[in-house]
Every structure is written in C-alpha cells, then in structure tokens.
C-alpha cells in the first residue's frame, strides 16, 4: 500500500509546475497536440507503456506491476476552452489567444501525470495494472471518451476513477453523491429559411425571425406543460442570429440550443416535441428549415458503493467529505460508467474569490491538487488493498 501523504508532499511542487505549464499553453478540443506530446514524453520517461491504437491526441499509459490484481484506471481531461483569459496579473496566464483552461483540466492533468510518475517509482508496491487515461475533447460533443471506449482503452479495466476541481467547495474537501450527478446533454442547430422583404412591407415576406420567436416560446412549453415537473429538464437557446438592418426582414435565421435532463424518457420526449414544434412553426410561417440534432453525453449516475469508498478514503486521509449538489451540467465521464464500474468526484478548489467554471476569470487554489492527488491514490489503495480486508 502506497503512502498518500508522503507521495503527495513529494509531488506538490511538480504538480504546480505542470499545472502552470498546461495553463500557459492551452489547446482546444481535439487539437491538444503539444499537450499530448508533453504527457507522452513524461510517461515514457517514467517507464510506462503507451497503449497503441489510440486515436487523436488522447494518451493512455499502462503501468503493470507484474503481480495479480485488478486493473484500475485514472482519467484526466486535457483540453481547454475557447476563451480569452482575463487573469493577466498571473504569471501563468494563457499565452494562446482564444484558448484558456477555464474548467480546471490543467490541474486534472497535472495531478494524474504526477500520480503516474509517483506510482511508477513505487511499482514494486502495486498489484495488478494501472491505466492513466489522458483524454482529448471533453468540452466538445460527442466527447473524447467515446473514441477511447471504441479504441479499447477500458477493455480490461475493472474500475475507473475521475476527479474535477470545484470552486464552490473549499480546499481540503471532496464532494460526491449517489445517484444523479450531472445531466445528459443534446444540442441542436436550426437554420430557418424564409423570404426577405422591406421592413415596411412585411406582408411580402415569410419572416424567419417571427418563426424563430414562435419556436423559442413554444420550446419552453415543453418544460412547463409537457414534462413531469418532478423530472428536471432545461432547454436553453444560446444563439439566435439573423438580420442585416432595422428595416430589412432577412431570408434566414440561425438558432442553437442545448437540452439537459437526467431521465432517458424525458430526453426522448423532449426531442420528439422539439422536432414537432419546429416543423409546425415553419409550416405556419411558410418557412423551410434545416435541423441538426446531436445526441451528446448520457447522464452521469454514481452508485452507492463508489460513494462509500470515497467517504472511507476521505475519512482515512483527514479530508472533509461534502454531499455534492447535482448539476444540469454534463460530463462525458458518463460514457466510461456505461462500460465499467467507477467513481467520479469533485475536489474543492475555492481560493476565497467567487469563481465560476467556463469563465475568463477562473482560477484555483493550487493546494487543492494535494487533496486531489491523495484522494485519487487513496481510492486506489481502498480498492486494491483495503476493501476486501474490511469485509473480513
């Protein structure tokens, strides 16, 4: 069994170094070329085998103890967001315009990479195999997890562990909950094609703006009047664009929306009604349309066993356990949980300043990486060395 406190103390400075390197050099989803090279080179230097046949920028490192035991996987997401960072007072501010680690993936990668190096150094104390999955494209649907599952990254994995920093919780805490944790997500892009005209002669037009307004209003009726109010559903129109000037009715309008729920039946019903509303509204306004409806991540559901293992780990290590509040956000770690057992938890990263994920001012208290590192390694110890002993 590995000493979590000792190894985290030894890795603390290196985690900050790696995190700041990734933060200064962020790369967007499915374009994490230099990030991938950095990870691969450090894994190889630590003596890990790089799994062949993995597409894109994802990297899977394999550490084989040579002794019987389960295969445990750790997953870190490596992509950044399309944002211009505003933390220009920080020495590690993004140097890549239009890209920023505003969701903490830099810290996830730093924790996992240091964990891989530490466990490789103590290979003789391990059992079974350990896989370190560095995943591309978590921020873009359908998500990099799909490709990794298809490429066999989890073929022999018994249990997978993932963590995400959470600015709403204080440093020194971890959070999770049994059941619904994050929602499924679907998106659509809609182009409405009408007939433009002078703004003073609307009778000569087939107005795509009014058609879009009608659709926008009716979509919210799905939430308030169609779906069981005890089953959450969010339909948000994030883009509604069209027009040229105040006195011109345009030919075309574009709309984009996101649809989120925990319930598979609600997900199916929402799609059916959305398609009906769009079709009927366009016919009523004498418009045509092109609709692209994309199915994204499934809901992330955590089982009771994983929560209990995490609670035991937090208690043993002296970290605060908080029952997580479910979110309508989405996370493609859910794909892994459809293939094997696993645990996904949140690491408190609050630095005393109000922070939000996906915001140009996002940052973390870097001490949170010690908590994350210890809990990741602690979960490995709990699964491999301690769980069966506690059942005796």
XYZ file of C-alpha atoms in Angstrom:
392
model
C 0.000 0.000 0.000
C 1.357 3.404 -1.015
C 1.712 6.300 1.440
C -0.630 9.008 0.140
C 0.674 11.788 2.397
C 4.338 11.111 1.678
C 3.896 10.874 -2.080
C 1.669 13.966 -2.295
C 4.233 16.012 -0.348
C 6.939 14.866 -2.758
C 4.774 15.697 -5.797
C 3.330 19.040 -4.623
C 5.833 21.363 -6.310
C 5.874 19.363 -9.515
C 2.041 19.445 -9.721
C 2.137 23.243 -9.580
C 4.895 23.305 -12.216
C 2.977 21.002 -14.571
C -0.343 22.766 -13.976
C 1.145 26.168 -14.793
C 2.800 24.789 -17.924
C -0.525 23.426 -19.174
C -2.325 26.620 -18.149
C 0.105 28.801 -20.099
C -0.151 26.594 -23.188
C -3.831 25.597 -23.516
C -5.093 23.791 -26.605
C -8.664 23.405 -27.809
C -10.589 20.134 -28.048
C -9.154 17.536 -30.443
C -6.178 19.849 -31.122
C -4.172 19.113 -27.962
C -1.038 18.248 -29.963
C 1.686 19.745 -27.752
C -0.137 18.783 -24.558
C -0.259 15.200 -25.783
C 3.472 15.204 -26.624
C 4.332 16.551 -23.168
C 2.262 13.867 -21.432
C 3.591 11.057 -23.613
C 7.230 12.052 -23.083
C 6.844 12.158 -19.291
C 5.024 8.825 -19.164
C 7.705 7.180 -21.280
C 10.447 8.704 -19.131
C 8.745 7.202 -16.055
C 8.801 3.764 -17.683
C 5.122 3.403 -18.602
C 3.996 1.586 -21.720
C 1.981 3.735 -24.138
C -1.124 1.902 -25.331
C -1.148 1.598 -29.147
C -4.186 2.186 -31.354
C -5.477 5.267 -29.509
C -6.733 7.882 -31.967
C -6.207 11.609 -31.870
C -4.486 13.406 -29.009
C -5.569 11.077 -26.210
C -2.774 9.185 -24.447
C -3.112 6.018 -22.369
C -0.186 4.991 -20.174
C -0.036 1.458 -18.734
C 1.780 0.522 -15.528
C 1.972 -3.246 -14.993
C 3.102 -4.402 -11.548
C 3.626 -7.949 -12.765
C 1.563 -9.229 -9.837
C -2.033 -10.432 -9.741
C -4.682 -7.829 -9.054
C -7.333 -5.640 -10.653
C -6.840 -3.086 -13.397
C -7.599 0.397 -12.080
C -7.817 3.380 -14.429
C -7.466 7.104 -13.763
C -8.910 9.589 -16.236
C -7.875 13.211 -16.768
C -9.285 15.541 -19.442
C -6.664 17.647 -21.244
C -8.498 20.166 -23.461
C -9.092 23.882 -22.918
C -11.974 26.225 -23.731
C -12.356 28.817 -26.463
C -11.929 31.864 -24.203
C -9.520 34.775 -23.844
C -8.192 34.661 -20.285
C -8.555 37.819 -18.182
C -6.214 36.805 -15.329
C -3.431 38.864 -16.903
C -1.901 39.591 -13.490
C -0.984 35.916 -13.070
C 2.470 34.802 -14.274
C 0.922 31.642 -15.691
C -1.793 33.394 -17.734
C -2.615 31.751 -21.083
C -0.196 32.594 -23.864
C -2.530 31.266 -26.562
C -5.175 33.818 -27.626
C -8.638 32.291 -27.795
C -7.765 29.369 -25.522
C -7.894 29.062 -21.737
C -8.035 26.324 -19.122
C -11.222 27.728 -17.589
C -12.524 24.362 -16.384
C -9.565 23.060 -14.422
C -8.406 20.448 -16.911
C -4.841 21.702 -16.466
C -4.949 20.691 -12.800
C -6.602 17.349 -13.564
C -3.791 16.552 -15.998
C -1.088 17.696 -13.584
C -2.477 15.548 -10.758
C -2.731 12.431 -12.931
C 0.672 12.885 -14.534
C 2.361 13.287 -11.140
C 0.386 10.307 -9.847
C 1.643 8.199 -12.768
C 5.229 9.194 -12.059
C 4.869 8.513 -8.331
C 3.250 5.103 -8.799
C 5.850 4.135 -11.405
C 8.555 4.960 -8.865
C 6.862 2.574 -6.413
C 5.948 -0.109 -8.930
C 7.103 -2.803 -6.536
C 4.327 -1.912 -4.083
C 1.495 -2.189 -6.617
C -0.814 -5.016 -7.582
C -2.359 -5.644 -10.958
C -2.268 -2.914 -13.595
C -2.889 0.818 -13.580
C -4.013 2.771 -16.634
C -3.621 6.528 -16.869
C -6.075 7.903 -19.431
C -5.412 11.426 -20.668
C -8.469 12.264 -22.728
C -8.840 14.741 -25.544
C -12.007 16.690 -26.315
C -14.118 16.556 -23.167
C -15.528 20.003 -23.949
C -16.910 19.145 -27.386
C -19.605 16.639 -28.221
C -19.702 13.754 -28.643
C -16.617 13.892 -26.406
C -13.260 12.149 -26.468
C -14.447 9.383 -24.143
C -16.437 7.786 -26.977
C -13.322 7.265 -29.102
C -11.348 5.879 -26.168
C -14.069 3.338 -25.399
C -14.207 2.373 -29.089
C -10.406 2.048 -29.168
C -10.499 -0.421 -26.260
C -8.938 1.759 -23.556
C -11.292 0.245 -20.958
C -11.363 -3.300 -22.307
C -9.644 -4.861 -19.267
C -10.421 -2.123 -16.710
C -12.194 -3.184 -13.513
C -12.690 0.277 -12.067
C -12.150 3.855 -13.317
C -11.666 6.995 -11.210
C -12.068 10.606 -12.296
C -11.950 13.934 -10.461
C -12.879 17.534 -11.241
C -11.961 20.709 -9.370
C -14.916 22.586 -7.916
C -14.600 26.281 -6.946
C -17.845 26.168 -4.926
C -16.178 23.934 -2.317
C -13.253 24.900 -0.054
C -9.761 23.500 -0.394
C -9.417 20.410 1.769
C -12.773 18.966 0.770
C -14.076 16.444 -1.725
C -17.662 16.054 -2.851
C -19.817 13.400 -4.463
C -23.282 11.908 -4.211
C -25.054 8.684 -5.036
C -27.441 8.822 -7.974
C -27.801 11.707 -10.442
C -24.671 13.875 -10.588
C -24.712 15.558 -13.990
C -27.254 15.660 -16.780
C -27.383 14.207 -20.254
C -26.895 16.792 -22.968
C -28.225 17.096 -26.510
C -27.832 20.077 -28.851
C -29.469 21.324 -31.984
C -28.611 23.804 -34.701
C -31.518 25.169 -36.718
C -31.490 27.260 -39.883
C -34.858 28.798 -40.756
C -35.237 29.835 -44.396
C -37.895 32.420 -45.139
C -38.442 35.158 -47.698
C -36.901 38.546 -47.105
C -38.585 41.876 -47.742
C -38.512 45.570 -46.887
C -39.355 46.171 -43.225
C -42.181 48.462 -44.305
C -43.806 45.686 -46.349
C -43.866 42.640 -44.029
C -46.827 41.242 -45.967
C -44.438 40.413 -48.796
C -42.190 38.334 -46.537
C -42.136 34.926 -44.919
C -40.496 36.241 -41.766
C -37.903 33.799 -40.303
C -37.410 35.979 -37.227
C -41.046 35.701 -36.197
C -40.901 31.989 -36.946
C -37.880 31.668 -34.653
C -39.583 33.693 -31.911
C -42.578 31.372 -32.117
C -40.310 28.335 -31.819
C -38.418 29.828 -28.867
C -41.641 30.483 -26.962
C -43.111 27.059 -27.660
C -39.961 25.204 -26.593
C -40.412 26.437 -23.032
C -43.908 24.958 -23.006
C -42.243 21.542 -23.149
C -40.563 22.297 -19.820
C -43.590 23.858 -18.123
C -46.506 21.918 -19.610
C -45.353 18.632 -21.153
C -42.762 17.100 -18.833
C -43.471 15.902 -15.290
C -42.358 18.836 -13.066
C -40.624 16.377 -10.733
C -38.255 15.419 -13.566
C -35.885 18.287 -14.393
C -35.452 19.485 -17.958
C -33.569 22.518 -19.276
C -33.919 23.853 -22.817
C -31.693 26.866 -23.391
C -31.384 28.773 -26.655
C -27.837 30.061 -26.650
C -27.779 31.560 -30.125
C -30.443 33.377 -32.140
C -28.891 35.207 -35.064
C -30.191 36.808 -38.241
C -30.803 40.085 -39.973
C -28.850 42.905 -41.542
C -30.523 46.196 -40.636
C -33.524 47.681 -38.791
C -35.625 47.924 -41.939
C -34.851 44.598 -43.640
C -36.626 41.315 -42.998
C -33.918 38.700 -43.652
C -34.109 35.484 -45.613
C -32.538 33.324 -42.904
C -32.169 32.914 -39.139
C -29.918 30.593 -37.145
C -30.781 29.152 -33.723
C -28.712 26.910 -31.439
C -29.885 25.264 -28.220
C -28.883 22.797 -25.523
C -31.226 20.249 -23.894
C -30.414 18.698 -20.500
C -32.112 16.144 -18.261
C -31.374 13.115 -16.084
C -34.246 10.974 -17.328
C -33.922 8.918 -20.535
C -37.682 9.057 -21.141
C -37.730 12.839 -20.768
C -34.770 13.066 -23.126
C -36.649 11.126 -25.798
C -39.914 13.031 -25.263
C -38.163 16.419 -25.434
C -36.567 15.563 -28.774
C -39.889 14.413 -30.232
C -41.675 17.602 -29.159
C -38.823 19.868 -30.279
C -38.928 18.372 -33.752
C -42.732 18.723 -33.878
C -42.660 22.363 -32.766
C -40.010 23.309 -35.323
C -41.842 21.560 -38.139
C -45.275 23.021 -37.295
C -43.964 26.566 -36.717
C -42.094 26.628 -40.006
C -45.164 25.429 -41.892
C -47.324 28.047 -40.174
C -44.887 30.829 -41.133
C -44.352 29.425 -44.648
C -40.670 28.831 -43.987
C -38.414 25.846 -44.584
C -35.651 24.649 -42.280
C -32.512 22.591 -41.827
C -32.161 20.930 -38.416
C -29.124 19.151 -36.997
C -29.960 17.396 -33.715
C -26.928 15.981 -31.923
C -27.085 13.433 -29.111
C -24.375 14.134 -26.557
C -23.310 12.698 -23.243
C -25.617 10.487 -21.188
C -26.400 11.398 -17.588
C -23.684 10.634 -15.043
C -25.004 8.367 -12.285
C -22.837 7.431 -9.293
C -23.504 4.184 -7.400
C -23.687 3.776 -3.623
C -20.570 1.592 -3.423
C -18.392 4.275 -5.008
C -19.659 6.931 -2.630
C -18.964 4.733 0.374
C -15.432 4.004 -0.876
C -14.847 7.728 -1.340
C -16.171 8.548 2.137
C -13.838 5.963 3.683
C -10.940 7.413 1.712
C -11.694 10.993 2.773
C -12.083 9.976 6.415
C -8.858 7.975 6.418
C -6.918 10.878 4.877
C -8.499 13.583 7.018
C -10.267 15.464 4.219
C -13.784 16.857 4.540
C -16.499 14.964 2.652
C -19.383 17.040 1.269
C -22.544 15.696 -0.337
C -22.456 17.159 -3.823
C -25.351 19.134 -5.244
C -26.433 17.653 -8.574
C -25.882 19.839 -11.629
C -27.506 20.214 -15.034
C -24.004 20.478 -16.415
C -22.694 17.494 -18.359
C -19.598 15.308 -18.236
C -18.511 12.637 -20.698
C -17.037 10.506 -17.891
C -20.572 9.076 -18.019
C -19.564 7.052 -21.097
C -16.956 5.181 -19.038
C -19.515 4.294 -16.378
C -21.562 2.554 -19.049
C -18.615 0.201 -19.640
C -17.246 -0.480 -16.157
C -17.639 0.468 -12.507
C -16.162 3.751 -11.392
C -16.224 6.835 -9.220
C -16.339 10.496 -10.187
C -15.833 13.139 -7.526
C -15.201 16.833 -7.042
C -12.157 18.399 -5.412
C -12.723 21.666 -3.556
C -10.601 24.377 -5.225
C -12.112 27.586 -3.825
C -9.488 30.312 -3.308
C -11.608 32.805 -1.377
C -12.684 34.628 -4.538
C -16.004 33.984 -6.255
C -15.105 31.754 -9.224
C -17.118 30.055 -11.935
C -16.192 27.324 -14.359
C -16.103 28.359 -18.033
C -15.361 31.960 -17.069
C -12.358 34.079 -18.237
C -11.517 34.871 -14.585
C -11.464 31.214 -13.468
C -8.568 30.083 -11.284
C -7.915 27.653 -8.431
C -6.124 27.494 -5.119
C -3.334 25.174 -6.251
C -3.206 23.467 -2.828
C -6.340 21.623 -3.956
C -4.156 19.397 -6.120
C -2.666 17.822 -2.990
C -6.173 16.870 -1.864
C -6.987 15.520 -5.332
C -3.742 13.565 -5.635
C -4.192 11.965 -2.204
C -7.819 11.028 -2.849
C -7.048 9.515 -6.256
C -4.242 7.444 -4.771
C -6.356 6.753 -1.684
C -9.129 5.323 -3.836
C -6.582 3.002 -5.460
C -5.420 1.848 -2.028
C -9.012 1.439 -0.870
C -9.922 -0.706 -3.884
C -6.757 -2.801 -4.114
C -5.598 -3.179 -0.517
C -8.326 -2.195 1.932
C -11.794 -3.065 0.612
C -11.523 -6.838 0.968
C -9.821 -6.544 4.342
C -12.745 -4.507 5.684
C -15.141 -7.286 4.611
C -13.338 -9.964 6.630
